[in-house]
XYZ file of N, CA and C in Angstrom:
618
model
N -33.093 27.194 26.359
C -31.655 27.471 26.212
C -30.797 26.231 26.211
N -29.770 26.325 25.117
C -29.432 25.125 24.743
C -28.532 24.021 25.435
N -28.326 22.854 25.623
C -27.512 22.228 26.155
C -26.342 22.640 26.327
N -25.708 21.819 27.714
C -24.060 22.090 27.500
C -23.588 21.720 26.226
N -23.864 20.537 26.443
C -23.119 19.647 25.388
C -23.841 20.103 23.724
N -24.568 21.122 23.697
C -24.281 21.630 22.616
C -23.708 22.396 21.941
N -23.584 23.695 23.288
C -22.174 24.452 23.152
C -21.184 23.981 22.816
N -20.831 23.037 23.870
C -19.562 22.819 23.319
C -18.920 22.365 21.999
N -20.283 21.501 21.558
C -19.581 20.717 20.115
C -20.149 21.542 19.026
N -20.764 23.225 19.512
C -21.119 24.196 18.157
C -19.686 25.032 18.339
N -19.270 25.031 19.409
C -17.887 25.910 19.807
C -16.907 25.374 18.696
N -16.894 23.709 19.024
C -15.641 22.858 17.788
C -16.280 23.302 16.470
N -17.337 23.043 16.246
C -17.447 22.892 15.027
C -17.440 24.364 13.980
N -17.355 25.574 14.949
C -17.222 27.267 14.773
C -15.604 27.267 14.629
N -15.235 26.355 15.475
C -13.977 26.782 15.366
C -12.871 25.767 14.555
N -13.679 25.159 14.061
C -12.975 24.223 12.922
C -13.517 24.618 11.514
N -14.467 25.511 11.325
C -14.744 25.954 10.326
C -14.070 27.672 9.895
N -13.623 28.148 10.784
C -13.139 28.758 10.831
C -11.034 28.537 10.511
N -10.815 28.009 11.628
C -9.691 27.434 11.174
C -9.494 26.953 9.727
N -10.698 26.229 9.004
C -10.270 26.074 7.690
C -10.180 27.027 6.903
N -11.038 28.365 6.995
C -11.251 29.695 6.084
C -10.344 30.279 6.349
N -9.820 30.882 7.348
C -9.317 32.139 7.950
C -8.064 31.780 8.177
N -7.525 30.458 9.014
C -6.603 30.114 9.508
C -6.377 30.549 11.545
N -5.844 29.835 12.227
C -5.266 29.713 13.688
C -5.492 31.171 14.169
N -4.221 32.040 13.363
C -4.192 33.436 14.562
C -4.900 34.473 13.872
N -5.910 34.095 12.701
C -6.627 35.226 12.845
C -7.813 35.060 13.323
N -8.649 34.072 13.686
C -9.606 33.467 14.359
C -9.159 34.176 15.643
N -10.297 34.953 16.367
C -9.948 35.503 17.852
C -10.979 34.514 18.661
N -11.084 34.539 19.937
C -11.768 33.527 20.619
C -13.640 34.262 20.890
N -13.298 35.587 20.617
C -14.361 36.353 20.660
C -15.613 36.369 19.380
N -14.835 36.041 18.388
C -14.872 35.364 16.556
C -15.782 34.706 17.055
N -15.207 32.737 17.579
C -15.844 31.892 17.913
C -17.015 31.520 18.936
N -16.594 32.472 19.241
C -17.811 32.472 20.538
C -19.326 33.239 20.168
N -19.107 34.000 19.746
C -20.076 34.998 19.041
C -20.228 34.044 17.648
N -19.746 33.384 16.995
C -20.439 32.788 15.756
C -20.895 31.907 16.021
N -20.166 30.783 17.363
C -21.100 29.674 17.915
C -22.273 29.720 18.771
N -22.735 30.926 19.352
C -23.704 30.920 20.207
C -23.647 30.711 21.595
N -21.863 30.576 21.824
C -21.981 30.276 23.294
C -22.064 31.042 24.571
N -22.224 31.149 25.366
C -22.161 32.364 25.877
C -20.901 32.075 26.829
N -20.453 33.045 26.962
C -18.374 32.947 27.166
C -18.355 32.320 28.715
N -19.210 32.358 29.559
C -19.284 31.367 30.718
C -19.203 30.259 30.256
N -20.079 29.673 30.079
C -20.314 28.364 29.261
C -18.736 27.891 28.552
N -18.424 28.548 27.725
C -17.278 28.800 26.895
C -15.900 27.969 27.879
N -15.939 28.649 28.511
C -15.253 28.686 29.166
C -15.201 27.236 30.520
N -16.284 27.195 30.405
C -16.014 26.023 31.506
C -15.913 24.611 30.398
N -16.164 24.550 29.143
C -15.834 23.587 28.653
C -14.300 23.950 28.269
N -13.257 25.197 27.859
C -12.496 24.897 27.514
C -11.518 26.060 28.505
N -11.060 25.430 30.069
C -10.869 25.954 30.722
C -9.240 26.661 30.326
N -8.325 25.621 29.012
C -7.057 27.020 28.354
C -7.553 27.328 27.725
N -8.877 27.576 26.967
C -9.231 28.733 25.961
C -8.843 28.283 24.597
N -8.182 29.002 23.853
C -7.792 28.897 22.385
C -7.312 27.175 21.685
N -6.072 27.425 22.825
C -4.962 26.163 22.423
C -5.898 24.632 22.719
N -6.709 25.002 23.722
C -7.841 23.524 23.970
C -8.749 23.479 23.412
N -9.639 24.497 22.778
C -10.825 24.683 21.339
C -10.012 24.288 20.395
N -8.283 24.339 19.966
C -8.339 24.076 18.216
C -7.819 22.607 18.571
N -6.793 21.806 20.123
C -6.870 20.436 20.475
C -7.873 19.555 19.713
N -9.351 20.379 20.415
C -10.439 19.563 20.260
C -10.811 19.798 18.797
N -10.565 20.621 17.754
C -11.177 20.855 16.801
C -10.630 19.907 15.305
N -8.850 20.242 16.132
C -7.734 18.967 15.284
C -8.078 17.494 15.620
N -9.030 17.305 16.328
C -8.959 15.710 16.702
C -10.439 15.351 16.120
N -11.279 16.270 16.256
C -12.279 16.131 15.074
C -12.459 16.202 13.813
N -11.791 17.140 13.204
C -10.573 16.813 11.732
C -10.280 15.941 11.292
N -9.717 15.705 12.316
C -8.644 14.319 11.855
C -9.620 12.902 11.852
N -10.468 12.574 12.891
C -12.306 11.805 12.828
C -12.321 11.950 11.937
N -12.834 12.840 10.812
C -13.456 12.950 10.279
C -12.875 12.566 9.089
N -12.196 13.239 8.892
C -11.091 12.684 7.344
C -10.317 11.315 7.197
N -10.265 10.806 8.519
C -9.776 9.254 8.901
C -11.309 8.399 8.056
N -12.714 9.048 8.367
C -13.541 7.978 8.461
C -13.911 8.150 6.785
N -13.832 8.982 6.527
C -13.689 9.598 4.730
C -13.201 8.319 4.572
N -11.553 8.539 4.026
C -11.028 7.823 3.642
C -11.044 6.275 3.390
N -11.717 5.950 4.938
C -11.691 4.737 4.854
C -13.159 4.276 4.195
N -14.288 5.274 4.424
C -15.517 4.805 3.462
C -14.629 4.862 2.169
N -14.293 5.770 1.321
C -13.342 5.248 0.097
C -12.703 3.900 -0.040
N -11.879 3.442 0.864
C -11.501 2.691 0.554
C -12.554 1.423 0.348
N -12.918 1.192 1.332
C -13.970 0.167 1.719
C -15.328 0.201 0.000
N -15.140 1.459 -0.386
C -16.469 0.910 -1.808
C -14.968 0.913 -2.485
N -13.838 0.681 -2.373
C -12.466 0.484 -3.441
C -11.412 -0.799 -4.117
N -12.510 -1.569 -2.603
C -11.729 -2.688 -1.840
C -10.815 -3.339 -3.672
N -9.162 -2.902 -2.785
C -8.244 -3.831 -3.985
C -8.125 -2.970 -5.708
N -8.578 -2.172 -5.308
C -8.538 -1.499 -6.617
C -8.044 0.679 -6.587
N -6.998 0.008 -7.025
C -5.698 1.313 -6.838
C -6.483 2.389 -7.790
N -6.731 2.221 -8.537
C -6.981 3.280 -9.678
C -8.509 3.851 -9.412
N -9.395 3.018 -8.982
C -10.842 3.790 -8.161
C -10.670 4.670 -7.357
N -9.985 3.824 -6.598
C -9.482 4.697 -5.381
C -9.127 6.096 -5.293
N -7.987 6.174 -6.694
C -7.147 7.431 -6.589
C -7.985 8.668 -7.130
N -9.602 8.010 -7.976
C -9.977 8.672 -8.696
C -11.506 9.169 -7.404
N -11.954 8.760 -7.149
C -13.145 8.913 -6.068
C -12.218 9.865 -4.750
N -11.118 9.572 -4.175
C -10.297 10.402 -3.550
C -9.951 11.736 -4.012
N -9.320 11.866 -5.186
C -9.309 13.170 -6.021
C -11.066 14.174 -5.832
N -12.186 13.249 -5.923
C -13.606 13.454 -6.574
C -13.993 14.323 -5.619
N -13.419 13.126 -4.253
C -14.487 13.316 -3.375
C -13.843 15.069 -2.079
N -13.146 15.453 -2.773
C -12.460 16.350 -2.109
C -12.427 17.314 -3.069
N -12.556 17.523 -4.104
C -13.338 18.199 -5.184
C -14.373 18.775 -4.979
N -14.998 17.563 -4.611
C -16.648 17.801 -4.265
C -16.672 18.775 -3.093
N -16.062 18.355 -2.613
C -15.650 19.114 -0.869
C -15.736 21.286 -1.337
N -14.685 20.666 -2.275
C -14.696 22.322 -2.242
C -15.305 23.122 -3.231
N -15.527 22.590 -3.768
C -16.828 23.040 -4.606
C -18.197 23.515 -3.626
N -18.354 22.478 -2.462
C -20.255 22.735 -2.013
C -19.534 23.979 -0.674
N -18.118 23.913 -0.888
C -17.703 25.078 0.100
C -17.383 26.295 -0.140
N -18.079 26.245 -1.562
C -17.757 27.960 -2.207
C -15.974 27.468 -2.418
N -14.919 27.195 -2.641
C -13.560 27.072 -2.734
C -13.318 27.772 -1.009
N -13.952 27.794 -0.138
C -13.714 28.784 1.056
C -12.425 27.398 1.920
N -12.953 26.320 1.968
C -12.362 26.026 3.440
C -11.136 25.002 2.534
N -9.900 25.232 3.405
C -8.775 24.396 3.523
C -8.564 23.511 4.436
N -8.015 22.779 4.192
C -7.233 21.978 4.971
C -6.802 22.152 6.683
N -7.950 21.588 7.600
C -7.467 22.243 8.720
C -6.409 21.768 9.202
N -5.199 21.013 9.250
C -3.660 21.058 9.114
C -2.976 21.437 8.294
N -3.479 21.694 7.349
C -2.476 22.424 6.501
C -2.634 23.921 6.548
N -3.248 23.968 7.380
C -3.759 26.013 7.212
C -2.505 25.969 8.772
N -3.183 25.375 9.777
C -2.558 25.014 11.230
C -1.049 25.315 10.794
N -0.223 23.903 9.890
C 0.551 24.535 9.650
C 1.389 24.827 8.887
N 0.512 25.922 8.240
C 1.656 27.316 7.827
C 1.764 27.646 8.913
N 1.315 27.709 10.063
C 1.248 28.605 10.877
C 2.229 28.357 12.457
N 2.624 27.599 11.988
C 3.579 26.777 12.747
C 4.227 27.968 14.290
N 4.708 28.849 13.884
C 5.723 29.778 15.320
C 4.451 30.123 15.712
N 3.326 29.998 15.479
C 2.134 30.562 16.554
C 1.067 28.832 17.205
N 1.767 28.253 17.314
C 1.099 27.172 17.550
C 2.333 26.620 18.690
N 1.960 26.053 20.289
C 2.181 25.476 20.979
C 2.988 23.609 20.046
N 3.353 23.233 21.485
C 4.326 21.697 20.820
C 2.614 20.723 20.446
N 2.402 20.852 22.149
C 0.904 19.772 21.626
C 0.094 20.083 20.628
N 0.050 21.467 20.293
C -0.715 21.274 18.927
C 0.177 20.855 17.870
N 0.858 21.373 17.748
C 1.923 21.071 17.043
C 2.244 19.601 16.333
N 2.117 18.794 17.166
C 2.539 16.997 17.668
C 0.828 16.503 17.054
N -0.404 17.504 17.689
C -1.298 16.607 16.612
C -1.902 16.671 15.202
N -1.262 17.533 14.946
C -1.287 18.346 13.545
C -0.237 17.542 12.541
N 0.983 16.668 13.412
C 1.582 15.977 12.236
C 1.548 14.455 12.264
N 0.751 14.477 13.626
C -0.180 13.223 14.086
C -1.304 12.878 13.194
N -1.642 13.903 12.944
C -2.951 14.105 12.116
C -2.591 13.363 10.830
N -1.505 13.769 10.189
C -1.182 13.838 8.178
C -0.788 12.108 8.846
N 0.152 11.717 9.354
C 0.397 10.645 9.867
C -0.528 9.792 9.708
N -1.304 10.026 10.253
C -2.653 8.750 10.432
C -3.531 8.473 9.610
N -3.758 9.672 9.175
C -4.799 9.658 7.472
C -3.436 8.636 6.362
N -2.589 9.829 6.090
C -1.835 8.823 5.106
C -1.410 7.605 5.713
N -1.950 6.647 6.303
C -1.420 5.539 6.792
C -2.717 5.046 6.110
N -4.146 5.266 6.038
C -4.957 4.704 5.857
C -5.152 4.520 4.517
N -4.471 6.186 3.281
C -4.159 5.616 2.118
C -3.483 4.255 2.182
N -2.003 4.416 2.779
C -1.066 3.437 2.384
C -1.541 2.511 2.418
N -2.419 2.372 3.445
C -3.081 1.014 3.972
C -3.853 0.190 2.567
N -4.324 1.254 2.154
C -5.659 0.609 0.849
C -4.465 0.138 -0.086
N -3.391 0.582 -0.554
C -2.911 0.199 -1.382
C -1.466 -0.932 -1.225
N -1.241 -1.180 0.034
C -0.801 -2.764 0.150
C -1.938 -3.526 -0.187
N -3.135 -3.186 0.253
C -4.423 -4.603 0.003
C -4.632 -4.463 -1.036
N -4.089 -3.582 -2.538
C -3.781 -3.615 -3.831
C -3.133 -4.417 -4.030
N -1.975 -5.022 -3.599
C -0.941 -5.583 -3.891
C 0.580 -4.891 -4.369
N 0.566 -3.373 -3.650
C 1.706 -2.828 -3.771
C 2.449 -2.931 -2.661
N 3.998 -2.899 -2.822
C 4.406 -3.147 -1.719
C 4.904 -2.756 -1.033
N 5.203 -2.816 0.598
C 5.029 -1.507 1.634
C 5.446 -0.319 1.149
N 7.067 -0.534 0.641
C 7.980 0.708 0.620
C 7.333 1.844 -0.391
N 6.887 1.143 -1.452
C 5.606 1.871 -2.220
C 4.839 2.321 -2.348
N 3.640 1.359 -1.172
C 2.392 1.385 -0.892
C 2.420 3.237 0.064
N 3.661 3.121 1.064
C 3.878 4.267 1.586
C 4.811 5.586 0.956
N 5.188 5.504 -0.233
C 6.061 6.740 -1.256
C 4.457 7.077 -2.120
N 3.661 5.938 -2.764
C 2.695 6.606 -3.484
C 1.487 7.237 -2.093
N 1.463 6.826 -1.530
C 0.084 7.256 -0.117
C 0.592 8.729 -0.269
N 1.907 9.342 0.491
C 3.048 10.348 0.457
C 2.532 11.404 -0.852
N 3.106 10.845 -2.036
C 2.586 11.763 -2.878
C 1.005 12.556 -2.970
N 0.426 11.405 -2.625
C -1.017 11.809 -2.939
C -1.502 12.488 -2.042
N -1.601 12.462 -0.670
C -0.949 13.363 0.541
C -1.035 14.769 -0.211
N 0.166 14.766 -0.078
C 0.909 16.176 -0.362
C 0.017 16.918 -2.095
N 0.002 15.747 -2.632
C -0.733 16.198 -4.475
C -2.256 16.953 -3.594
N -3.184 16.162 -3.074
C -4.167 16.748 -2.639
C -4.285 17.564 -1.796
N -3.496 18.387 -0.605
C -2.606 19.251 0.215
C -3.062 20.056 -0.841
N -1.433 20.215 -1.763
C -1.454 21.304 -2.840
C -2.581 21.723 -4.007
N -3.593 20.809 -3.968
C -4.768 20.528 -4.996
C -5.653 21.384 -4.487
N -5.855 21.476 -3.307
C -6.768 22.484 -2.565
C -6.322 24.153 -2.395
N -4.890 24.613 -2.283
C -3.979 25.418 -2.051
C -4.886 25.956 -3.919
N -4.476 25.750 -4.924
C -4.284 26.076 -6.083
C -5.916 25.889 -6.107
N -7.309 24.908 -5.680
C -8.889 25.384 -6.038
C -8.552 26.594 -5.826
N -8.208 26.666 -4.494
C -9.052 28.070 -3.751
C -8.656 29.508 -4.201
N -7.332 29.597 -4.903
C -7.399 30.841 -5.506
C -7.900 30.740 -7.025
N -7.790 29.882 -7.484
C -8.085 29.395 -9.066
C -9.707 29.291 -9.073
N -10.967 29.236 -7.988
C -11.748 28.837 -7.790
C -12.342 28.272 -8.660
N -11.370 26.873 -9.185
C -12.393 25.742 -10.023
C -11.555 24.149 -9.480
N -11.909 23.569 -9.653
C -11.685 22.076 -9.276
C -10.479 21.281 -10.177
N -10.409 22.126 -11.334
C -10.027 21.235 -12.415
C -9.129 20.995 -11.978
N -7.740 21.839 -11.074
C -7.064 20.734 -10.689
C -6.883 19.267 -9.991
N -8.055 18.843 -9.743
C -7.829 17.694 -8.870
C -8.344 16.471 -9.737
N -9.342 17.260 -10.891
C -9.338 15.977 -12.403
C -7.844 16.008 -13.033
N -6.935 16.519 -12.816
C -5.533 17.075 -13.547
C -4.302 16.064 -12.746
N -4.624 16.318 -11.499
C -3.736 15.208 -10.495
C -4.176 13.677 -10.788
N -5.187 13.729 -10.662
C -6.275 12.256 -10.653
C -5.547 11.519 -11.996
N -5.474 12.125 -13.011
C -5.458 11.942 -14.425
C -3.571 11.400 -13.897
N -2.790 12.282 -13.830
C -1.222 12.234 -13.524
C -1.015 10.364 -12.780
N -1.907 10.650 -11.395
C -1.774 9.598 -10.361
C -1.735 8.335 -10.722
N -3.139 8.205 -11.728
C -3.480 6.744 -12.372
C -2.362 6.196 -13.678
N -1.883 7.076 -13.885
C -0.966 6.587 -14.617
C 0.593 6.839 -14.802
N 0.553 7.578 -13.461
C 2.204 7.050 -12.513
C 2.221 6.338 -11.153
N 1.824 7.119 -10.391
C 2.574 6.669 -8.908
C 0.719 5.333 -8.896
N 0.061 5.503 -9.255
C -0.839 4.485 -8.472
C -0.989 3.296 -10.262
N -0.291 3.376 -11.062
C -0.735 2.625 -11.662
C 0.207 1.367 -11.295
N -0.999 0.469 -11.475
C -0.704 -1.051 -11.076
C 0.947 -1.337 -11.939
N 0.972 -2.682 -10.704
C 2.102 -3.194 -11.587
C 2.178 -3.685 -13.352
N 2.471 -3.478 -13.916
C 2.747 -3.863 -15.632
C 1.682 -3.730 -16.221
N 0.948 -2.667 -15.548
C 0.739 -2.191 -16.461
C 0.593 -0.210 -17.183
N 1.038 -0.850 -17.915
C 1.171 1.291 -18.718
C 0.354 2.258 -18.042
N 0.477 3.574 -18.027
C -0.263 4.366 -18.130
C -0.631 4.814 -19.326
N -0.772 4.338 -20.595
C -1.518 4.440 -21.501
C -2.611 3.949 -21.709
N -2.622 2.162 -20.782
C -3.582 1.501 -21.221
C -4.522 2.123 -20.074
N -4.295 2.742 -18.826
C -5.027 2.934 -17.971
C -5.954 4.311 -18.429
N -4.768 5.258 -19.024
C -5.429 6.539 -19.315
C -6.842 6.126 -20.445
N -6.000 5.106 -21.302
C -7.461 4.534 -22.831
C -8.464 4.274 -21.971
N -8.561 3.185 -21.003
C -9.735 2.836 -20.310
C -10.600 3.663 -19.986
N -10.206 5.024 -19.405
C -10.672 5.771 -18.299
C -11.310 6.452 -19.760
N -10.788 7.252 -20.439
C -11.793 7.613 -21.915
C -12.387 6.966 -22.259
N -12.427 5.518 -22.283
C -13.534 4.295 -22.462
C -14.735 4.196 -22.247
N -14.655 4.633 -20.633
C -16.334 4.679 -19.690
C -17.041 6.171 -19.515
């Protein structure tokens, strides 16, 4: 018999996966219980408030993982805004390809279903975007961007990444991530005093 902690973790992982693929409303508890292999009694022991509580746990896990990825990319590209942007888009593109273009952003999927969410879930989704966007802004501040420019650039990049996932799922190609990376380094994320054409030329020469 699996340990109770295993059943709980499996339920959270299954819910996260299904919410990313098919959304919140379309995912029923019976499907989560069946696919996670958790006995119904065990499920309600761990999640007495049912689907809403499970969604809270899934959001928290997703945001924690997302922030860890962003921090890892930032640490690998300290002080380098252009490399950070390329790795950011490249990492999200690779995840899309690995999921066979099935995975959307859990937070974006839930945000698209706000009428179906309770107030606590809505707050968690909003906080998840704020916290993860701040990691991006923090990196740009470390690259010498002003606070205002770092915040606006981070917000634009996060919005672009979320939109790119939607387009990639529809077109089943990661090409949009490359296109947005090029636009970003030539404009939003280009260092002060360095025209976009220089950035583009340097990238072609690598």
